Amino acid sequence: MAMTVRRPIDGCKAALALGGLLLFGCAPSEKAEVRAELESLHACQELLENGVRPIATDRDARFLGKVAAATAKCRGGDIAAKFRPTPWTDWQNYWATGDAGSRAPDFVRQAGHLTPNDRGVDGALLDLEYERIELIKFNLFDNNKTYQAYVDGRKGVAGPALKVWPEMRLPEGHPEYGDVGGAGEQLCRGELIRHRTLTGICNDIRNPLMGSSGQLFARNVEFSSTFPELGRNELAKNRHGDRLGLLKPDPQVISRMLLTRAQSDPAKCNDGYGLTGFSTDANCDYKKAPFFNVLAAFWIQFMTHDWFTHLEEGHNAEEFMAVGCSQTDAKALNCRPGDRIDKAYVAESSEPATFTHAGVEYAPRAPRTFRNNTTAWWDASQIYGYDERSLKRVKRDPLDAAKLLLVQLPGRSTKGDALGYLPLLAPADPINPDWKGQEATAFADNWSIGMSFYSNLFAREHNLFVSEFRRLAAQTPEADCGLRNPVAPDKVIRYRDVTANELFEAARLVVSAEIAKIHTIEWTTQLLYDEPLYRGMNSNWSGLFGADNGVSTALGQLVTRSFGKTSDVKNATQWYSVFASGAGIFGLGSKVYAEDPIFAAFDPKKKDIWSLSNPDHVNGGVNHFGSPFNFPEEFVTVYRLHALVPDLIEYRELDSDPNRIRNKIPVVETFRGKATDAMRQRGLSNWALSMGRQRLGALALQNHPRFLQNLKMNRLQSETQQIDVAALDLIRDRERGVPRYNEFRRQYGLRQLTSFDDLIDQHFPVGSDERKQQETLVGTLREIYGQHVCDASKIITDAQRNADGSPINDCLGMQNGSTVDNVEDVDTIVGYLAESTRPHGYAISETQFVVFILNASRRLFSDRFLTSSFRPEFYTQLGVDWVNHNGPGPAMMENGRPNGHQQPVSPLKRLLLRTMPELADELQHVVNVFDPWARDRGAYYSLAWKPRPGAESDDAFKIP
Ligand code: HEM
C-alpha cells in the first residue's frame, strides 16, 4: 500500500503577518519546506480565479478525476503536482487524505477551510462529487426497455427527468395486477405499500415492478461497448483484433499465473485443506490487509446475496461447458482440462432492433441480457425471502409469529446463546440437495461460516426488536406506536393493536435499514479507510453539508453556475437532488414542509406535513435519475471479491485466552452444511472473536484462496467435480459481456492506461522491493496478454478522446507501428486487482470504487423505505429510533475522538453487544467492527499492524 509521506515540521513555527510569512525557530530545510507550502497558496489563488469546472456536456469530455496543475498544487502541494501525469485520480495525493504523514503542518492560521489539510480533504470530496454527478449523467443504461425513453424523452420531458415507465407496470396475469390498478394507471396502495414485499414489487409505488425478483440486470457502460469478444462493431474489432474469446486468453492459465497465492510451504497449506485435527501447524500464506478483518469479507458475501444473483437455486443453465486449460503448455501449470461448469442463463440473445435519435443510431438494450433472480433492494431478502420458494425456507416462531424461529442448542451456554440459533432446513423444504444440513434461511447458496454468522446474528436482532416492542406494548398498551394503515391513515394504531404480522414486517424494515447503515457508515469507511471517505459516507447517510463549510460553498456555486441557469427545469430539479445528498440521502423526503423542501429542513420552526394518504409524500424522496433501478452487470464484476477470503480461519475462544490461536480451520471445512456444524459446535461469539481478529486477504494479484481454485461441488458434471472459482469469475464476466479493463475505465470516466507499466506505483522508489515485485507481475501480465504492432488508423473507443481532442487509436499515444502492450485485453478483474496505486486505506482499487460511487448512492436514492418512507407509519416509532440510535434507548457515544471525530458507538458494535453480551470486554477496544479487533488504530488512519495494549501476546502479531 503506497503512502504519501510528508515530513512534519516540528519546532518550526510559521505565521502570516502583514501579507508576509514569518518563520520562527525553523531550520533552513524547514524554511524551504514551509515556503513550498506557501507556493501552494498561490496556486489556490489561481484556482479561484479559474472558477468552478463545469459538468461535462459530452461523455468524451468528462472529469476523469484529474485536476488542473494549480488545483493539484493548492490541494496537495508538490506531491499532488508530481503525480498528475499518472493515470490515477489526483485526490489521493491531496493533503490529509492519507495517514498522519499526509497532513501538512498547520502553519497558515487561516479561518475556515483554508488550511492545507482542509483544502486537501474538501478538494477530495469535491472531486468525488464531480465524479458522482457525471456518473449519474453518463453511465445509466437500463436493459428493461426503458432506454429509448431515456434517450428520446417523452411528451416533452427529457429522459433523465422521467420518473414513471410503462415497462415497470405489473404485467397482466401478475397476482397483484388488479390491486395496483390493472390496465389503468398503476399505483400501489393499501397492504402493498406497508412494508417490503416478498418479491420487491411496490417499493416505488408508481413503478411496481422496479427492482423486483427476475428483472434484468442493467448496464453502466454503453451497450455498444459490451460483449467485446463478439467483435460486434468496428471499435471493438479495432480494440481487440481477434485476440479475445470466452476462453481466450485461457482463464485457468490466468488463474494459475496471476491469481494463485504463493506458498512458502505448500504441504502446510495442502491446497487450502490444512492439516488433520485443524492443527495450528497448518499455514496458507496470503497477502493480508492490516486494517480489515475476516468479518468484513463475509459481510460483503452476505450483502451480495441480498442484492443480486444470476443463479437459480444454486445452479445455472443445464448445458455444461469446458473452462480452459486445453493447451499442452497450460497443463504444466497444474490446471485441469477436465473441469466443466454449467453455462450462464441468458434472458435474451436476439438481435435488438435499433432506434435513431438526432441522427445517431442506438441499441435499446445490450445484445444479451440476464436476470437478477433476487430483489435488487436492500431489503434483507437473503434472510426473509425473494420468491415463494425461498420463503418456504424462512421459519417463524410458532410461539410468537412476529419472531423468526431460533432454537436453543444443548451445551451452548453464553448469554448470547440464550437468544438461540437458526433451525436447520426441514426435509420438506424446497432445496438444492447441496444445501442439506444447513440453517434454514432464504438464500442458501455458497453457504459459508460467514453466511451462517450473519444470518444468525440478524435473526437474533430481529427477535430483540420484537421483544423490545412487546415490552413497550406491555408497559403502555394504549400508547400510539406510530404505525399506520394506509387503508385508514388517520387511525392511531396503539401498541396493543399491532398484529404479529405487522410487527414481523416492521422488524424486517428495521433490520434492513440497520444493515444499510452498517454497510454505509461502518463497513465502507473501513474498506476505504481515510478521512475523505469517512466524511463522504457519513454524508451519504446523514448529511455533511448542512454546516457551513468549504464544500457546501463550492457546491452551491456549482449548482448556481451549472444548473441554476439551465433552461431545462427538469434537469435542474434532477441535479438539485444530487446536491440534496449534502443533507443526507437516508430519510430524504421523509419530512415535508409547506415551504422550500430542502432548506426548510434546517429551520426548526417549520411544520412537517408529510402524509400517508399522499402518494407524492410516500414516494417523494426517491430519485432514479431517469433509469429504473437495478444493479448493472459491472457491479457484479467489481464484487467478485474472492481474494478477500483466507484459506484458514485462525480459530480462538473467548473464555480462555483470546490472544491464542487454538486451531487453523480450513474455510472449505466450513462450506455448506459444514458451516452449520461448525457454528453449532463452537458458538457464535467464538466465531465473532476469531473472524474479528483475523486480517482478510488483500485484493491483489496472486492472492486467491487455494481452496476456491480447487473447489469441489456436487452439481458439476465432470470428471474432476472441481472448479477453479478464480477462473470462473473471468469466464462469467466474459459470458456477460463486461468490457475489458481499459475500456471499462474509459466508460466510467477514469483515465486509460497506455501500457502495463502504468500499473507500477510511482510512489515507491526505483529499486525498492515493492517496485520490483510489481515489475515482475507486469512481466507476467505482458507474457499472458501479449503485445502487438499498433495501427494508428484504428480508432478504438468513443468514450473518451486524447487531451488534444483527437480520437484514441490502437497506438494509445505511441508512434504508428510501435509495439504496444495488449492492455485493452486485460480482464477487468485482473486489471483492478493489479492496481497497486490506490488512495490511502483502500482495500479496493479506484476502478472498483468508481462503480460503487454510482451504485451505492443509487441504492439509497431509489429506495422509498430508505428515503421518504423512513417513517414511524411504516417502521413504528421504536423502529425509527432504533435505526437512528443504533439500537434501543438513546444514542451512545464512543470514547475519545477516533481519527479526530466525536462519533456514536458504531451500529454493528452495538448490535454485537446486544446479541452477544459476552463480547463486552473484547469490544471495549473496538471502534469499527471491521478493523481487526486487536489492532492498535494509532493516530489518524494508521495502517500499522501493531497490537493494542493488552493484546501484545496475540499470536497474529507474530505473523508479518
Ligand atoms: C466460502 C466462501 C465462498 C464460496 C465458496 C464462494 C463460491 C462461489 C461460486 C462457486 C461462485 C460461482 C457461481 C457461478 O457463477 O456459477 C461464486 C460467485 C460469486 N461470488 Fe462467491 N464464494 C465465496 C465467498 C464470496 C465472497 C466473500 C464474496 C464477496 C463479495 C463473493 C462474491 C461472489 C460474487 C459477486 C459472485 C457472482 C454471483 C453472481 O453471478 O450472481 N463470494 N461464489
PDB file of C-alpha atoms in Angstrom, residues 34-139:
ATOM      1  CA  VAL A  34       7.344  25.995   4.556  1.00  0.00           C
ATOM      2  CA  ARG A  35       7.960  28.211   1.530  1.00  0.00           C
ATOM      3  CA  ALA A  36       6.973  25.357  -0.756  1.00  0.00           C
ATOM      4  CA  GLU A  37       3.753  25.037   1.166  1.00  0.00           C
ATOM      5  CA  LEU A  38       3.199  28.744   0.743  1.00  0.00           C
ATOM      6  CA  GLU A  39       3.521  28.395  -3.019  1.00  0.00           C
ATOM      7  CA  SER A  40       0.549  26.141  -2.944  1.00  0.00           C
ATOM      8  CA  LEU A  41      -1.492  29.011  -1.555  1.00  0.00           C
ATOM      9  CA  HIS A  42      -0.638  31.000  -4.645  1.00  0.00           C
ATOM     10  CA  ALA A  43      -1.882  28.048  -6.651  1.00  0.00           C
ATOM     11  CA  CYS A  44      -5.149  28.270  -4.701  1.00  0.00           C
ATOM     12  CA  GLN A  45      -5.459  31.863  -5.780  1.00  0.00           C
ATOM     13  CA  GLU A  46      -5.088  30.760  -9.392  1.00  0.00           C
ATOM     14  CA  LEU A  47      -7.635  28.006  -8.822  1.00  0.00           C
ATOM     15  CA  LEU A  48     -10.155  30.531  -7.524  1.00  0.00           C
ATOM     16  CA  GLU A  49      -9.546  32.834 -10.459  1.00  0.00           C
ATOM     17  CA  ASN A  50     -10.100  29.991 -12.916  1.00  0.00           C
ATOM     18  CA  GLY A  51     -13.502  29.336 -11.347  1.00  0.00           C
ATOM     19  CA  VAL A  52     -15.512  26.183 -10.953  1.00  0.00           C
ATOM     20  CA  ARG A  53     -15.153  23.457 -13.536  1.00  0.00           C
ATOM     21  CA  PRO A  54     -18.458  22.908 -15.340  1.00  0.00           C
ATOM     22  CA  ILE A  55     -20.061  19.486 -15.515  1.00  0.00           C
ATOM     23  CA  ALA A  56     -19.166  17.857 -18.832  1.00  0.00           C
ATOM     24  CA  THR A  57     -21.803  18.158 -21.521  1.00  0.00           C
ATOM     25  CA  ASP A  58     -20.399  15.251 -23.538  1.00  0.00           C
ATOM     26  CA  ARG A  59     -19.302  11.817 -22.482  1.00  0.00           C
ATOM     27  CA  ASP A  60     -15.897  12.171 -24.073  1.00  0.00           C
ATOM     28  CA  ALA A  61     -15.076  15.355 -22.167  1.00  0.00           C
ATOM     29  CA  ARG A  62     -15.584  14.237 -18.623  1.00  0.00           C
ATOM     30  CA  PHE A  63     -13.666  14.902 -15.474  1.00  0.00           C
ATOM     31  CA  LEU A  64     -11.518  11.706 -15.162  1.00  0.00           C
ATOM     32  CA  GLY A  65     -10.522  12.609 -11.602  1.00  0.00           C
ATOM     33  CA  LYS A  66      -7.648  14.681 -12.967  1.00  0.00           C
ATOM     34  CA  VAL A  67      -7.437  18.330 -11.963  1.00  0.00           C
ATOM     35  CA  ALA A  68      -5.545  21.353 -13.294  1.00  0.00           C
ATOM     36  CA  ALA A  69      -1.970  21.908 -12.143  1.00  0.00           C
ATOM     37  CA  ALA A  70      -2.917  24.811  -9.889  1.00  0.00           C
ATOM     38  CA  THR A  71      -5.733  22.820  -8.289  1.00  0.00           C
ATOM     39  CA  ALA A  72      -3.432  19.909  -7.527  1.00  0.00           C
ATOM     40  CA  LYS A  73      -0.836  22.188  -6.052  1.00  0.00           C
ATOM     41  CA  CYS A  74      -3.379  24.055  -3.962  1.00  0.00           C
ATOM     42  CA  ARG A  75      -4.839  20.871  -2.522  1.00  0.00           C
ATOM     43  CA  GLY A  76      -1.748  18.764  -2.193  1.00  0.00           C
ATOM     44  CA  GLY A  77       1.371  20.829  -2.848  1.00  0.00           C
ATOM     45  CA  ASP A  78       4.302  19.393  -4.778  1.00  0.00           C
ATOM     46  CA  ILE A  79       3.353  15.769  -4.251  1.00  0.00           C
ATOM     47  CA  ALA A  80      -0.055  16.163  -5.851  1.00  0.00           C
ATOM     48  CA  ALA A  81       1.526  18.100  -8.706  1.00  0.00           C
ATOM     49  CA  LYS A  82       4.178  15.405  -9.182  1.00  0.00           C
ATOM     50  CA  PHE A  83       1.719  12.553  -9.675  1.00  0.00           C
ATOM     51  CA  ARG A  84      -0.623  14.353 -12.058  1.00  0.00           C
ATOM     52  CA  PRO A  85       0.818  12.676 -15.167  1.00  0.00           C
ATOM     53  CA  THR A  86      -0.105   9.190 -13.883  1.00  0.00           C
ATOM     54  CA  PRO A  87      -3.488   7.709 -14.905  1.00  0.00           C
ATOM     55  CA  TRP A  88      -4.729   7.552 -11.296  1.00  0.00           C
ATOM     56  CA  THR A  89      -7.117  10.027  -9.697  1.00  0.00           C
ATOM     57  CA  ASP A  90      -5.432  13.059  -8.211  1.00  0.00           C
ATOM     58  CA  TRP A  91      -7.268  13.427  -4.929  1.00  0.00           C
ATOM     59  CA  GLN A  92      -5.346  10.567  -3.319  1.00  0.00           C
ATOM     60  CA  ASN A  93      -2.289  12.839  -3.240  1.00  0.00           C
ATOM     61  CA  TYR A  94      -4.007  15.755  -1.552  1.00  0.00           C
ATOM     62  CA  TRP A  95      -3.195  16.794   1.988  1.00  0.00           C
ATOM     63  CA  ALA A  96      -4.667  14.810   4.857  1.00  0.00           C
ATOM     64  CA  THR A  97      -6.118  12.115   2.612  1.00  0.00           C
ATOM     65  CA  GLY A  98      -3.628   9.543   3.913  1.00  0.00           C
ATOM     66  CA  ASP A  99      -2.276   8.792   7.374  1.00  0.00           C
ATOM     67  CA  ALA A 100      -0.652  11.297   9.752  1.00  0.00           C
ATOM     68  CA  GLY A 101       2.249  11.650   7.338  1.00  0.00           C
ATOM     69  CA  SER A 102      -0.043  13.103   4.708  1.00  0.00           C
ATOM     70  CA  ARG A 103      -1.077  16.000   6.890  1.00  0.00           C
ATOM     71  CA  ALA A 104       0.559  19.302   6.200  1.00  0.00           C
ATOM     72  CA  PRO A 105       1.872  21.305   9.125  1.00  0.00           C
ATOM     73  CA  ASP A 106      -0.809  23.673  10.197  1.00  0.00           C
ATOM     74  CA  PHE A 107       1.383  26.687   9.680  1.00  0.00           C
ATOM     75  CA  VAL A 108      -1.037  29.007   7.988  1.00  0.00           C
ATOM     76  CA  ARG A 109      -3.566  30.142  10.504  1.00  0.00           C
ATOM     77  CA  GLN A 110      -6.496  30.970   8.320  1.00  0.00           C
ATOM     78  CA  ALA A 111     -10.153  30.782   9.042  1.00  0.00           C
ATOM     79  CA  GLY A 112     -12.497  28.026   7.994  1.00  0.00           C
ATOM     80  CA  HIS A 113     -11.485  25.510   5.413  1.00  0.00           C
ATOM     81  CA  LEU A 114      -8.407  27.081   4.014  1.00  0.00           C
ATOM     82  CA  THR A 115      -5.743  25.226   5.958  1.00  0.00           C
ATOM     83  CA  PRO A 116      -3.851  22.785   3.730  1.00  0.00           C
ATOM     84  CA  ASN A 117      -5.422  19.741   5.394  1.00  0.00           C
ATOM     85  CA  ASP A 118      -8.915  21.045   4.900  1.00  0.00           C
ATOM     86  CA  ARG A 119      -8.154  22.097   1.346  1.00  0.00           C
ATOM     87  CA  GLY A 120      -6.996  18.549   0.725  1.00  0.00           C
ATOM     88  CA  VAL A 121      -9.982  16.757   2.231  1.00  0.00           C
ATOM     89  CA  ASP A 122     -12.567  19.193   0.883  1.00  0.00           C
ATOM     90  CA  GLY A 123     -10.892  19.042  -2.504  1.00  0.00           C
ATOM     91  CA  ALA A 124     -11.114  15.261  -2.472  1.00  0.00           C
ATOM     92  CA  LEU A 125     -14.806  15.419  -1.594  1.00  0.00           C
ATOM     93  CA  LEU A 126     -15.441  17.853  -4.404  1.00  0.00           C
ATOM     94  CA  ASP A 127     -13.659  15.621  -6.899  1.00  0.00           C
ATOM     95  CA  LEU A 128     -15.754  12.677  -5.736  1.00  0.00           C
ATOM     96  CA  GLU A 129     -18.956  14.688  -6.081  1.00  0.00           C
ATOM     97  CA  TYR A 130     -17.989  15.647  -9.630  1.00  0.00           C
ATOM     98  CA  GLU A 131     -17.410  12.005 -10.391  1.00  0.00           C
ATOM     99  CA  ARG A 132     -20.788  11.053  -8.985  1.00  0.00           C
ATOM    100  CA  ILE A 133     -22.644  13.728 -10.916  1.00  0.00           C
ATOM    101  CA  GLU A 134     -21.013  12.697 -14.172  1.00  0.00           C
ATOM    102  CA  LEU A 135     -21.516   9.022 -13.443  1.00  0.00           C
ATOM    103  CA  ILE A 136     -25.213   9.654 -12.971  1.00  0.00           C
ATOM    104  CA  LYS A 137     -25.237  11.655 -16.168  1.00  0.00           C
ATOM    105  CA  PHE A 138     -23.296   9.280 -18.420  1.00  0.00           C
ATOM    106  CA  ASN A 139     -23.481   5.773 -17.009  1.00  0.00           C
TER     107      ASN A 139
END
